[in-house]
Every structure is written in C-alpha cells, then in structure tokens.
C-alpha cells in the first residue's frame, strides 16, 4: 500500500495547507500523508493552534468601532481571551470523553478502555492546568534539537491521537465522511455484511487452523466474514499491545479484501504492505482452484512501526 | 471587469481600517486614511482592486508614520498632549484592561521584522498568498515560510510579555 517513504511535512507547508493556499494536488498529498503520519498530525495540531492564537491576538488590536458599526463587544473579546484556557479544557475533555466512549463502544467489556482513558487523561490534563507549558508547546524554543522535538511530537501523538475526517472516494460512498477510530465498528455483526464475532479458538477451527495474528500479543476480538466462494473466511483480529492500544490483522482472499482495505484506509490507520498469506483451495477435490490470500497489519502507529510488527511478529496459523 | 467601488468598499473597508489601525494605532486616523485610500481607488479604478487598496494603504501608513514623527516634535515644543481615547461608554477598568492588552499586542508586533509584520497583517486583512507575494515582492512559496515565522514570533513575544507581567506586576509599563 504505502511503500514510499516520505519525509515529514515542513511546518510552512502546514501553514499554507491550513490557510487553504495549496493546489488541490498538494492538498491531497498532504492530507494523505497526515493520515499515515502521527508526527505530522501532531504538528498540524500545533500549527492549527498557532494560527488561531495569532488571529486572536491581532483581533485584540482592532479599533472599537468602525464607522459607528459596533464590533463584537469589548467585554466579549475579553472573555474570549480569559476564557481561552477554559475552552481548551472543555475541548480536551470532549476529546478524552470521545476517546473513552469510542473504545467502550467497541470492546463492550469496559476493562481495557478505562485503562486507556486513565492513561491518556493525566497527560492531557497536565497540559490544561499548565497553560504556560501549553503555550511553550505552541512555540518551541528554537534551541531545542530536531530529535527532541520529534520525540515530543511523537509522544504527544501517541497519548492523544488526532482523528481526521476522511473523504472516501469510492462509488456510491463518494462524499461520505467518517470518523471511525476503530475499523471493527465497520465490520460489526450489525453492519449487514455478514461479519460475526467469535473467539480465537472457534475462529481457528472455522479457518482450518489458519488465523493470521501477531505472535505473543493478546487477542481481544475476532470477526469473521464467510467467503462468498466457499473458502476460508475473511478474518479481522484485534490484538492489544501492552500499553492498551490496538493492532488489527486482516487476512482474506484477495477478491474480498477490497471493502475491508477501504475501511482501514478511511480510519486513518497505517497499513503494512500486504503480503501473501496461506493460499486456500476451493472447488471440487478433482479440480481444486488455488486462491490468493493476503494479510495486512493495521494500527494507529507510524508506518515503520507497523511494518516492523508485520515483519517480526506475524504468524499465519 | 468593471470597477465597482461600492462592492470594494463593502468587502474591504473594515479590513483596510484594521490594517491601518495596526500601523498608526489611532482609530480616527485609521478611518481618515482609509477614506483617502478609497478616494484614490475611485480616481484610479485599479484592475486588481483588492491588492491595490492594501498596497496604497501600506504606502499611506508609511507616509503617515513619517509625518507623525514630525508632529510629535511640534507637540513636544508646545508641551501639552492631546486628549486621547474619546470613548465615553464602558467600564473604565475594562477600557484600561483592553488598552493594556492592545498595547501588549502592539509591542509584540513591534518585535517582528517589517517584512514579517507586513505579511502577517496582509494575511489577516484577507489577501491570498499570491496577492501578498505580489505586494511584498516575495516568492509565493516564501509567503508560507514568512507567515509561519511571523505567527510564531508574535505569539512567542506576547507570551513572554505576559509571563513577565505575571512575575512582576508593577513592571507592566504602559508604552
């Protein structure tokens, strides 16, 4: 899928991007990069905040009335100013709330999500109660080295991933925007696509012992979709990393993976390069037909991390 | 395309006043100068009215700054200051606070280089990157870089001031 290694987006390009001053092609390229790159997404968040803040400051330097037309009341402007930290707090709470809600929606069990929220919340709250620190993050000291800066961005991206709405470009779904954090939502049994939830053991039995997964990482949920051609089902396995974040392993016949890949792409996940999974033989015993099956690892992680997981941990049975 | 002063006035007047205000820091003066800009526009009927208006506004503001220095010299000679802030409405405290905040922004803007400041003010006035490039002589590609730097410096300078003020409230000198 995304085999090309691209450099991170320069900051000035993000300004131009957010100022809507790029050509459609440039816009598309940056949007695509932002989908895959948590670091740039974090930087984009900072640039966005910086834009808003500098606009607010300039708005303070405005004549009170122009030609007798009252501008927004001074009082309101002052409140806007002093209410900024509160606004950030509120917005952040929404983010935290959304995150935990999203996760509870998916797992249903509630044990892991609480953990995840607890993991995220202190880091964000620390930013809220320390506005000076938050401002510092908006305008980093020039002395800080690139490496340290990248690390900061990466860690921030990890605790508070930014979700971006995605435009799906396929057939009837052309302009649909979705904000799904978890592709499992798209393959829920209620989706009408024939997906079923099952345990790892049952799934293994149904797939003749071949369920692709990452070795040594606890399996959280397995969803199977019966193959329309009669081979092994398409499988999506969710596994939880030690820090509570999820990784998805998708395996199936190449003809049936299209919609699933679309779903994964639309979630803003990084996808490992699809590789061959165990083939399947369908049809009668006299004339067996060999199917091509592919397997991909997806996660909200930098693309190289996902490739590394796929390269080192992937087990096909 | 025919020149439409009314449309130009309606869509850019406020932005021109704000743009000028951030250069002369006097609301009445900014409006007077804006009027003059539009008078000239009526006379010239420029092809690209939006860019033209801000280019002229920038020139007028520059001339104004020169004559302001001259005027100040006269005033010192006369040794009495004109009465500022003709705003009878509103809380005095609110006004003071607002003035102080504005003074902070003013000082933060003053820390920018003239080019950075110009690009930032032009962007805030609603010009596009190509329009800004044309007016400032920068390459279009350099506008983003300049704007990024200007925004960062403005916010950084302002935050530094606020920090400073929080540390020693008495030292918040009003310039």
Short mmCIF file of C-alpha atoms in Angstrom, two decimals:
data_model
loop_
_atom_site.label_atom_id
_atom_site.label_comp_id
_atom_site.label_asym_id
_atom_site.label_seq_id
_atom_site.Cartn_x
_atom_site.Cartn_y
_atom_site.Cartn_z
CA UNK A 1 0.00 0.00 0.00
CA UNK A 2 2.21 2.78 1.30
CA UNK A 3 5.67 1.63 0.44
CA UNK A 4 7.06 5.04 -0.48
CA UNK A 5 8.92 6.56 2.43
CA UNK A 6 8.16 10.26 2.60
CA UNK A 7 9.81 12.93 4.70
CA UNK A 8 7.73 14.76 7.26
CA UNK A 9 5.79 17.81 6.12
CA UNK A 10 7.67 21.08 6.64
CA UNK A 11 5.97 23.48 9.03
CA UNK A 12 5.49 26.27 6.49
CA UNK A 13 3.67 23.87 4.21
CA UNK A 14 1.26 23.07 7.02
CA UNK A 15 0.58 26.80 7.37
CA UNK A 16 -0.13 27.03 3.65
CA UNK A 17 -2.25 23.87 3.90
CA UNK A 18 -4.37 25.20 6.75
CA UNK A 19 -4.58 28.61 5.08
CA UNK A 20 -6.07 26.78 2.06
CA UNK A 21 -3.39 28.18 -0.23
CA UNK A 22 -2.22 24.98 -1.90
CA UNK A 23 -3.21 23.41 -5.18
CA UNK A 24 -5.67 20.50 -4.99
CA UNK A 25 -2.86 18.08 -5.78
CA UNK A 26 -0.66 19.43 -3.00
CA UNK A 27 -3.60 19.40 -0.62
CA UNK A 28 -4.36 15.79 -1.44
CA UNK A 29 -0.77 14.77 -0.94
CA UNK A 30 -0.56 16.41 2.48
CA UNK A 31 -3.93 15.04 3.54
CA UNK A 32 -2.75 11.58 2.62
CA UNK A 33 0.49 12.00 4.49
CA UNK A 34 -1.36 13.25 7.56
CA UNK A 35 -3.45 10.10 7.54
CA UNK A 36 -0.42 7.90 7.85
CA UNK A 37 1.86 10.05 9.97
CA UNK A 38 1.09 10.69 13.63
CA UNK A 39 4.03 13.01 13.99
CA UNK A 40 2.87 15.33 11.24
CA UNK A 41 -0.65 15.13 12.56
CA UNK A 42 0.57 16.34 15.93
CA UNK A 43 2.49 19.14 14.27
CA UNK A 44 -0.58 20.03 12.27
CA UNK A 45 -2.48 20.38 15.55
CA UNK A 46 0.15 22.78 16.82
CA UNK A 47 0.15 24.87 13.67
CA UNK A 48 -3.63 25.00 13.85
CA UNK A 49 -3.44 26.29 17.44
CA UNK A 50 -0.78 28.81 16.49
CA UNK A 51 -2.91 30.16 13.63
CA UNK A 52 -5.90 30.60 15.92
CA UNK A 53 -3.84 32.23 18.63
CA UNK A 54 -2.14 34.76 16.36
CA UNK A 55 -5.53 35.60 14.88
CA UNK A 56 -6.90 36.17 18.38
CA UNK A 57 -4.01 38.45 19.26
CA UNK A 58 -4.46 40.53 16.14
CA UNK A 59 -8.18 40.77 16.85
CA UNK A 60 -7.29 42.46 20.14
CA UNK A 61 -5.58 45.20 18.16
CA UNK A 62 -8.70 46.43 16.44
CA UNK A 63 -10.46 49.77 16.69
CA UNK A 64 -13.54 49.51 18.86
CA UNK A 65 -15.88 50.89 16.29
CA UNK A 66 -15.57 51.27 12.60
CA UNK A 67 -17.93 53.83 11.04
CA UNK A 68 -20.22 53.51 14.01
CA UNK A 69 -20.69 49.81 13.37
CA UNK A 70 -20.13 48.14 16.71
CA UNK A 71 -17.54 45.41 16.56
CA UNK A 72 -18.02 42.44 18.87
CA UNK A 73 -18.34 43.94 22.34
CA UNK A 74 -15.10 44.52 24.12
CA UNK A 75 -16.38 42.55 27.06
CA UNK A 76 -16.97 39.54 24.83
CA UNK A 77 -13.49 39.85 23.46
CA UNK A 78 -12.01 39.97 26.90
CA UNK A 79 -13.97 36.92 27.88
CA UNK A 80 -12.79 35.19 24.79
CA UNK A 81 -9.30 35.99 25.88
CA UNK A 82 -9.59 34.92 29.51
CA UNK A 83 -11.84 32.01 28.66
CA UNK A 84 -9.25 30.52 26.38
CA UNK A 85 -7.77 28.12 28.90
CA UNK A 86 -11.24 27.05 29.93
CA UNK A 87 -12.11 26.49 26.31
CA UNK A 88 -9.05 24.32 25.83
CA UNK A 89 -10.02 22.40 28.94
CA UNK A 90 -13.53 21.85 27.64
CA UNK A 91 -12.29 20.81 24.22
CA UNK A 92 -9.82 18.43 25.73
CA UNK A 93 -12.43 16.86 27.93
CA UNK A 94 -14.50 16.28 24.85
CA UNK A 95 -11.54 14.57 23.28
CA UNK A 96 -10.94 12.41 26.32
CA UNK A 97 -14.62 11.65 26.53
CA UNK A 98 -14.80 10.79 22.87
CA UNK A 99 -11.82 8.56 23.11
CA UNK A 100 -13.06 6.55 26.05
CA UNK A 101 -16.57 6.41 24.65
CA UNK A 102 -15.25 5.18 21.34
CA UNK A 103 -13.29 2.47 22.98
CA UNK A 104 -16.08 1.38 25.25
CA UNK A 105 -18.35 1.20 22.25
CA UNK A 106 -16.04 -1.21 20.56
CA UNK A 107 -14.95 -3.56 23.24
CA UNK A 108 -18.06 -3.63 25.33
CA UNK A 109 -16.15 -5.19 28.20
CA UNK A 110 -15.03 -1.90 29.67
CA UNK A 111 -11.92 -3.09 31.44
CA UNK A 112 -9.37 -2.07 28.83
CA UNK A 113 -10.99 1.25 27.87
CA UNK A 114 -10.88 2.51 31.43
CA UNK A 115 -7.22 1.72 31.47
CA UNK A 116 -6.69 3.54 28.23
CA UNK A 117 -8.54 6.61 29.44
CA UNK A 118 -6.59 6.69 32.65
CA UNK A 119 -3.50 6.51 30.55
CA UNK A 120 -4.49 9.40 28.34
CA UNK A 121 -6.17 11.74 30.78
CA UNK A 122 -3.31 12.78 33.10
CA UNK A 123 -1.09 13.75 30.21
CA UNK A 124 -3.76 15.95 28.70
CA UNK A 125 -4.93 17.40 31.98
CA UNK A 126 -1.38 18.34 32.75
CA UNK A 127 -1.43 20.43 29.61
CA UNK A 128 -4.70 22.04 30.58
CA UNK A 129 -3.74 23.06 34.08
CA UNK A 130 -0.38 24.35 32.91
CA UNK A 131 -1.29 26.86 30.20
CA UNK A 132 2.23 28.25 30.21
CA UNK A 133 3.54 24.84 29.29
CA UNK A 134 0.87 24.57 26.62
CA UNK A 135 1.95 27.88 25.14
CA UNK A 136 5.52 26.72 25.22
CA UNK A 137 4.45 23.75 23.17
CA UNK A 138 2.92 26.05 20.61
CA UNK A 139 6.13 27.95 20.20
CA UNK A 140 9.02 25.70 20.92
CA UNK A 141 12.33 27.25 21.84
CA UNK A 142 14.45 27.41 18.72
CA UNK A 143 17.32 25.91 20.66
CA UNK A 144 15.58 22.55 21.01
CA UNK A 145 17.05 19.99 18.67
CA UNK A 146 15.01 18.40 15.93
CA UNK A 147 15.32 14.99 17.51
CA UNK A 148 13.96 16.14 20.84
CA UNK A 149 11.17 17.97 19.06
CA UNK A 150 10.26 14.91 17.00
CA UNK A 151 10.22 12.85 20.17
CA UNK A 152 7.92 15.31 21.90
CA UNK A 153 5.57 15.29 18.96
CA UNK A 154 5.64 11.52 18.74
CA UNK A 155 4.85 11.06 22.40
CA UNK A 156 2.04 13.60 22.22
CA UNK A 157 0.71 11.91 19.13
CA UNK A 158 0.71 8.63 20.98
CA UNK A 159 -1.22 9.75 24.03
CA UNK A 160 -3.67 11.96 22.16
CA UNK A 161 -4.06 10.82 18.59
CA UNK A 162 -5.83 13.31 16.40
CA UNK A 163 -8.60 11.86 14.30
CA UNK A 164 -9.17 13.48 10.96
CA UNK A 165 -12.33 13.16 8.93
CA UNK A 166 -11.70 11.30 5.73
CA UNK A 167 -13.34 11.54 2.37
CA UNK A 168 -13.98 8.13 0.93
CA UNK A 169 -13.66 8.06 -2.80
CA UNK A 170 -15.45 5.00 -4.00
CA UNK A 171 -18.69 4.64 -5.92
CA UNK A 172 -21.82 5.46 -4.03
CA UNK A 173 -19.91 6.33 -0.88
CA UNK A 174 -18.19 9.14 -2.75
CA UNK A 175 -18.61 12.05 -0.36
CA UNK A 176 -19.21 10.21 2.86
CA UNK A 177 -17.16 11.44 5.75
CA UNK A 178 -16.43 9.16 8.61
CA UNK A 179 -14.66 9.45 11.87
CA UNK A 180 -14.34 5.82 12.80
CA UNK A 181 -11.47 5.27 15.19
CA UNK A 182 -11.82 1.52 15.01
CA UNK A 183 -12.33 -0.45 11.81
CA UNK A 184 -14.05 -3.08 13.95
CA UNK A 185 -17.02 -0.71 14.03
CA UNK A 186 -17.26 -1.17 10.27
CA UNK A 187 -17.23 -4.93 10.47
CA UNK A 188 -19.62 -5.25 13.39
CA UNK A 189 -22.23 -8.01 13.09
CA UNK A 190 -24.80 -5.24 12.72
CA UNK A 191 -23.09 -3.92 9.59
CA UNK A 192 -25.10 -6.27 7.41
CA UNK A 193 -22.02 -7.58 5.68
CA UNK A 194 -22.21 -10.98 7.30
CA UNK A 195 -19.50 -10.42 9.87
CA UNK A 196 -19.64 -12.46 13.06
CA UNK A 197 -17.86 -12.15 16.34
CA UNK A 198 -16.19 -15.24 17.62
CA UNK A 199 -13.44 -16.42 19.92
CA UNK A 200 -9.91 -17.01 18.68
CA UNK A 201 -10.24 -20.79 19.19
CA UNK A 202 -13.53 -21.02 17.31
CA UNK A 203 -12.14 -18.86 14.55
CA UNK A 204 -9.15 -21.15 14.24
CA UNK A 205 -11.42 -24.15 13.95
CA UNK A 206 -13.54 -22.39 11.30
CA UNK A 207 -10.48 -21.44 9.30
CA UNK A 208 -8.78 -24.84 9.40
CA UNK A 209 -6.18 -23.66 11.88
CA UNK A 210 -5.08 -20.66 9.87
CA UNK A 211 -5.89 -17.34 11.51
CA UNK A 212 -3.21 -14.77 10.87
CA UNK A 213 -2.23 -12.88 14.01
CA UNK A 214 0.72 -11.29 15.76
CA UNK A 215 2.59 -13.75 17.91
CA UNK A 216 2.74 -13.12 21.64
CA UNK A 217 0.17 -10.32 21.78
CA UNK A 218 -3.16 -11.00 23.49
CA UNK A 219 -6.11 -11.31 21.14
CA UNK A 220 -9.05 -9.10 22.05
CA UNK A 221 -11.71 -9.75 19.41
CA UNK A 222 -12.02 -11.79 16.23
CA UNK A 223 -14.51 -11.10 13.45
CA UNK A 224 -15.08 -13.47 10.56
CA UNK A 225 -16.90 -12.99 7.30
CA UNK A 226 -17.82 -16.18 5.38
CA UNK A 227 -16.22 -16.32 1.96
CA UNK A 228 -18.60 -15.99 -0.94
CA UNK A 229 -16.53 -18.51 -2.89
CA UNK A 230 -16.58 -21.14 -0.19
CA UNK A 231 -13.02 -20.91 1.04
CA UNK A 232 -11.77 -19.88 4.44
CA UNK A 233 -13.50 -16.82 5.88
CA UNK A 234 -12.04 -13.32 5.81
CA UNK A 235 -10.72 -12.60 9.28
CA UNK A 236 -10.04 -9.45 11.25
CA UNK A 237 -8.25 -9.92 14.54
CA UNK A 238 -7.86 -7.18 17.09
CA UNK A 239 -4.95 -7.52 19.47
CA UNK A 240 -3.95 -5.24 22.32
CA UNK A 241 -0.42 -4.02 22.82
CA UNK A 242 0.87 -3.76 26.40
CA UNK A 243 0.04 -0.03 26.51
CA UNK A 244 -3.61 -0.70 25.67
CA UNK A 245 -3.51 0.33 22.03
CA UNK A 246 -4.94 -1.94 19.41
CA UNK A 247 -3.45 -3.57 16.33
CA UNK A 248 -5.61 -5.15 13.65
CA UNK A 249 -4.59 -8.09 11.47
CA UNK A 250 -6.67 -8.63 8.37
CA UNK A 251 -6.45 -11.75 6.27
CA UNK A 252 -8.59 -12.98 3.40
CA UNK A 253 -8.98 -13.87 -0.24
CA UNK A 254 -7.72 -11.02 -2.38
CA UNK A 255 -11.07 -10.63 -4.17
CA UNK A 256 -12.88 -10.00 -0.91
CA UNK A 257 -10.46 -7.64 0.81
CA UNK A 258 -11.28 -4.51 -1.18
CA UNK A 259 -14.03 -3.15 1.07
CA UNK A 260 -12.01 -4.01 4.18
CA UNK A 261 -8.97 -2.14 2.93
CA UNK A 262 -11.16 0.83 2.13
CA UNK A 263 -12.44 0.77 5.66
CA UNK A 264 -8.94 0.61 7.08
CA UNK A 265 -7.72 3.45 4.90
CA UNK A 266 -10.69 5.57 5.88
CA UNK A 267 -9.93 5.11 9.56
CA UNK A 268 -6.60 6.85 9.13
CA UNK A 269 -4.67 3.75 10.15
CA UNK A 270 -1.19 2.93 8.96
CA UNK A 271 -1.27 -0.26 6.91
CA UNK A 272 1.65 -2.59 6.41
CA UNK A 273 2.41 -3.66 2.86
CA UNK A 274 0.04 -6.57 2.15
CA UNK A 275 1.86 -9.88 1.96
CA UNK A 276 0.85 -13.35 0.87
CA UNK A 277 -1.00 -15.41 3.42
CA UNK A 278 -1.57 -19.14 3.24
CA UNK A 279 -3.37 -19.99 0.00
CA UNK A 280 -6.65 -21.81 0.03
CA UNK A 281 -8.03 -24.46 -2.32
CA UNK A 282 -11.65 -24.21 -3.34
CA UNK A 283 -13.83 -26.17 -5.72
CA UNK A 284 -14.11 -29.92 -6.06
CA UNK A 285 -11.34 -32.26 -4.97
CA UNK A 286 -10.71 -33.28 -8.56
CA UNK A 287 -10.30 -29.72 -9.81
CA UNK A 288 -9.12 -27.61 -6.90
CA UNK A 289 -8.63 -23.90 -7.54
CA UNK A 290 -5.89 -22.15 -5.61
CA UNK A 291 -6.95 -18.78 -4.21
CA UNK A 292 -4.62 -15.94 -3.40
CA UNK A 293 -4.94 -14.64 0.13
CA UNK A 294 -3.31 -11.54 1.55
CA UNK A 295 -2.59 -10.38 5.08
CA UNK A 296 -2.06 -6.83 6.39
CA UNK A 297 -1.36 -5.33 9.79
CA UNK A 298 -3.02 -2.01 10.66
CA UNK A 299 -2.56 0.29 13.65
CA UNK A 300 -2.50 3.94 14.74
CA UNK A 301 1.26 3.80 14.74
CA UNK A 302 3.95 5.22 12.48
CA UNK A 303 4.15 3.23 9.29
CA UNK A 304 7.61 1.87 10.06
CA UNK A 305 6.38 0.50 13.40
CA UNK A 306 3.52 -1.25 11.63
CA UNK A 307 5.87 -2.72 9.04
CA UNK A 308 8.18 -3.86 11.82
CA UNK A 309 5.30 -5.58 13.65
CA UNK A 310 4.24 -7.29 10.43
CA UNK A 311 7.81 -8.31 9.67
CA UNK A 312 8.69 -9.76 13.04
CA UNK A 313 5.52 -10.93 14.77
CA UNK A 314 3.14 -12.04 12.07
CA UNK A 315 2.07 -15.69 12.29
CA UNK A 316 -0.11 -17.18 9.62
CA UNK A 317 -1.60 -20.02 11.64
CA UNK B 1 -14.32 43.50 -15.22
CA UNK B 2 -15.85 46.84 -14.41
CA UNK B 3 -14.62 48.63 -11.33
CA UNK B 4 -17.20 48.53 -8.58
CA UNK B 5 -16.32 50.89 -5.76
CA UNK B 6 -19.36 50.09 -3.73
CA UNK B 7 -18.58 46.39 -3.74
CA UNK B 8 -14.92 47.03 -2.94
CA UNK B 9 -15.91 49.34 -0.10
CA UNK B 10 -18.37 46.85 1.33
CA UNK B 11 -15.97 43.91 1.21
CA UNK B 12 -12.70 45.54 2.22
CA UNK B 13 -13.37 48.72 4.16
CA UNK B 14 -13.26 47.17 7.63
CA UNK B 15 -10.16 45.17 6.75
CA UNK B 16 -8.45 48.31 5.47
CA UNK B 17 -9.27 50.20 8.66
CA UNK B 18 -7.94 47.36 10.80
CA UNK B 19 -4.83 47.14 8.63
CA UNK B 20 -4.18 50.87 9.00
CA UNK B 21 -5.03 50.89 12.68
CA UNK B 22 -2.30 48.34 13.35
CA UNK B 23 0.14 50.75 11.76
CA UNK B 24 -0.97 54.13 13.12
CA UNK B 25 -2.64 52.97 16.37
CA UNK B 26 -5.30 55.65 16.25
CA UNK B 27 -8.84 54.69 15.31
CA UNK B 28 -9.89 58.08 13.93
CA UNK B 29 -6.72 58.50 11.97
CA UNK B 30 -7.07 54.98 10.56
CA UNK B 31 -10.57 55.77 9.32
CA UNK B 32 -9.46 59.06 7.79
CA UNK B 33 -6.66 57.30 5.96
CA UNK B 34 -8.99 54.51 4.83
CA UNK B 35 -11.32 57.13 3.37
CA UNK B 36 -8.42 58.55 1.49
CA UNK B 37 -7.49 55.11 0.15
CA UNK B 38 -10.97 54.67 -1.27
CA UNK B 39 -10.99 58.17 -2.71
CA UNK B 40 -7.81 57.31 -4.58
CA UNK B 41 -9.33 53.99 -5.67
CA UNK B 42 -12.28 55.84 -7.19
CA UNK B 43 -9.85 58.03 -9.06
CA UNK B 44 -7.58 55.21 -10.27
CA UNK B 45 -10.11 52.45 -10.93
CA UNK B 46 -7.46 49.77 -10.39
CA UNK B 47 -7.58 46.43 -12.18
CA UNK B 48 -6.94 44.34 -9.11
CA UNK B 49 -8.76 46.49 -6.57
CA UNK B 50 -8.20 44.32 -3.51
CA UNK B 51 -4.41 44.14 -3.76
CA UNK B 52 -4.28 47.73 -4.92
CA UNK B 53 -6.18 49.01 -1.91
CA UNK B 54 -3.79 47.40 0.55
CA UNK B 55 -0.73 48.48 -1.37
CA UNK B 56 -1.93 52.08 -1.22
CA UNK B 57 -2.90 51.72 2.43
CA UNK B 58 0.61 50.50 3.22
CA UNK B 59 2.13 53.50 1.42
CA UNK B 60 -0.17 55.96 3.12
CA UNK B 61 0.61 54.45 6.51
CA UNK B 62 4.31 54.81 5.82
CA UNK B 63 3.93 58.50 4.95
CA UNK B 64 1.73 58.92 7.99
CA UNK B 65 4.40 57.44 10.25
CA UNK B 66 6.91 59.98 8.94
CA UNK B 67 4.62 62.94 9.47
CA UNK B 68 3.63 61.60 12.90
CA UNK B 69 7.23 61.83 13.97
CA UNK B 70 7.30 65.41 12.73
CA UNK B 71 4.07 66.21 14.56
CA UNK B 72 5.35 64.72 17.79
CA UNK B 73 8.30 67.08 17.64
CA UNK B 74 5.94 70.02 17.37
CA UNK B 75 3.86 68.73 20.23
CA UNK B 76 6.86 68.46 22.48
CA UNK B 77 7.58 72.06 21.68
CA UNK B 78 4.03 73.05 22.52
CA UNK B 79 4.40 70.92 25.68
CA UNK B 80 0.83 69.78 26.00
CA UNK B 81 -0.52 66.39 24.99
CA UNK B 82 -3.71 65.91 23.05
CA UNK B 83 -6.51 64.17 24.92
CA UNK B 84 -6.72 60.60 23.73
CA UNK B 85 -9.41 57.87 23.94
CA UNK B 86 -12.70 59.60 23.21
CA UNK B 87 -14.79 56.67 24.47
CA UNK B 88 -17.40 57.86 26.92
CA UNK B 89 -19.09 54.43 27.09
CA UNK B 90 -17.99 51.36 29.01
CA UNK B 91 -16.21 50.49 32.18
CA UNK B 92 -13.08 52.42 32.88
CA UNK B 93 -11.48 49.26 34.15
CA UNK B 94 -12.49 47.36 31.05
CA UNK B 95 -11.06 50.12 28.92
CA UNK B 96 -7.83 50.09 30.81
CA UNK B 97 -7.53 46.35 30.54
CA UNK B 98 -8.38 46.46 26.87
CA UNK B 99 -5.84 49.19 26.31
CA UNK B 100 -3.23 47.23 28.12
CA UNK B 101 -3.91 44.12 26.08
CA UNK B 102 -3.79 46.09 22.92
CA UNK B 103 -0.53 47.69 23.97
CA UNK B 104 0.87 44.21 24.51
CA UNK B 105 -0.11 43.15 21.03
CA UNK B 106 1.32 46.37 19.69
CA UNK B 107 4.64 45.73 21.37
CA UNK B 108 4.62 42.10 20.28
CA UNK B 109 4.03 43.23 16.69
CA UNK B 110 6.88 45.69 17.04
CA UNK B 111 9.30 42.84 17.72
CA UNK B 112 8.65 41.41 14.26
CA UNK B 113 10.76 42.39 11.30
CA UNK B 114 8.97 44.83 8.97
CA UNK B 115 8.57 42.13 6.32
CA UNK B 116 7.17 39.52 8.72
CA UNK B 117 4.78 42.09 10.15
CA UNK B 118 3.62 43.21 6.73
CA UNK B 119 2.91 39.66 5.58
CA UNK B 120 1.04 38.86 8.78
CA UNK B 121 -1.11 41.98 8.57
CA UNK B 122 -1.85 41.44 4.90
CA UNK B 123 -2.89 37.84 5.53
CA UNK B 124 -5.11 39.00 8.38
CA UNK B 125 -6.61 41.57 6.03
CA UNK B 126 -7.77 38.73 3.82
CA UNK B 127 -5.23 38.69 0.99
CA UNK B 128 -4.20 35.38 -0.57
CA UNK B 129 -0.62 34.14 -0.77
CA UNK B 130 -0.21 35.21 -4.42
CA UNK B 131 -1.61 38.66 -3.62
CA UNK B 132 0.72 39.01 -0.64
CA UNK B 133 3.63 37.83 -2.78
CA UNK B 134 2.87 40.41 -5.42
CA UNK B 135 2.69 43.22 -2.92
CA UNK B 136 5.75 42.36 -0.86
CA UNK B 137 7.95 41.12 -3.70
CA UNK B 138 8.33 37.72 -2.06
CA UNK B 139 8.06 34.46 -3.99
CA UNK B 140 4.70 32.80 -3.43
CA UNK B 141 6.49 29.86 -1.86
CA UNK B 142 8.17 32.16 0.65
CA UNK B 143 4.91 33.62 1.91
CA UNK B 144 4.08 30.48 3.90
CA UNK B 145 7.54 30.46 5.46
CA UNK B 146 7.33 34.13 6.36
CA UNK B 147 3.83 33.80 7.73
CA UNK B 148 4.81 30.77 9.80
CA UNK B 149 7.70 32.69 11.31
CA UNK B 150 5.61 35.81 11.89
CA UNK B 151 2.86 33.92 13.69
CA UNK B 152 5.35 32.09 15.84
CA UNK B 153 7.23 35.26 16.79
CA UNK B 154 4.08 37.22 17.53
CA UNK B 155 2.73 34.58 19.87
CA UNK B 156 6.13 33.98 21.46
CA UNK B 157 6.76 37.69 22.05
CA UNK B 158 3.31 38.13 23.52
CA UNK B 159 3.60 35.13 25.81
CA UNK B 160 6.96 36.32 27.03
CA UNK B 161 5.40 39.66 27.89
CA UNK B 162 2.57 38.04 29.77
CA UNK B 163 4.96 35.87 31.72
CA UNK B 164 6.97 38.92 32.54
CA UNK B 165 3.89 40.78 33.71
CA UNK B 166 2.80 37.89 35.91
CA UNK B 167 6.20 37.80 37.55
CA UNK B 168 6.43 41.50 38.37
CA UNK B 169 3.03 43.16 38.07
CA UNK B 170 4.40 46.61 38.88
CA UNK B 171 6.77 46.47 35.93
CA UNK B 172 3.95 46.31 33.38
CA UNK B 173 4.93 49.59 31.87
CA UNK B 174 2.41 51.08 29.52
CA UNK B 175 4.18 52.23 26.43
#
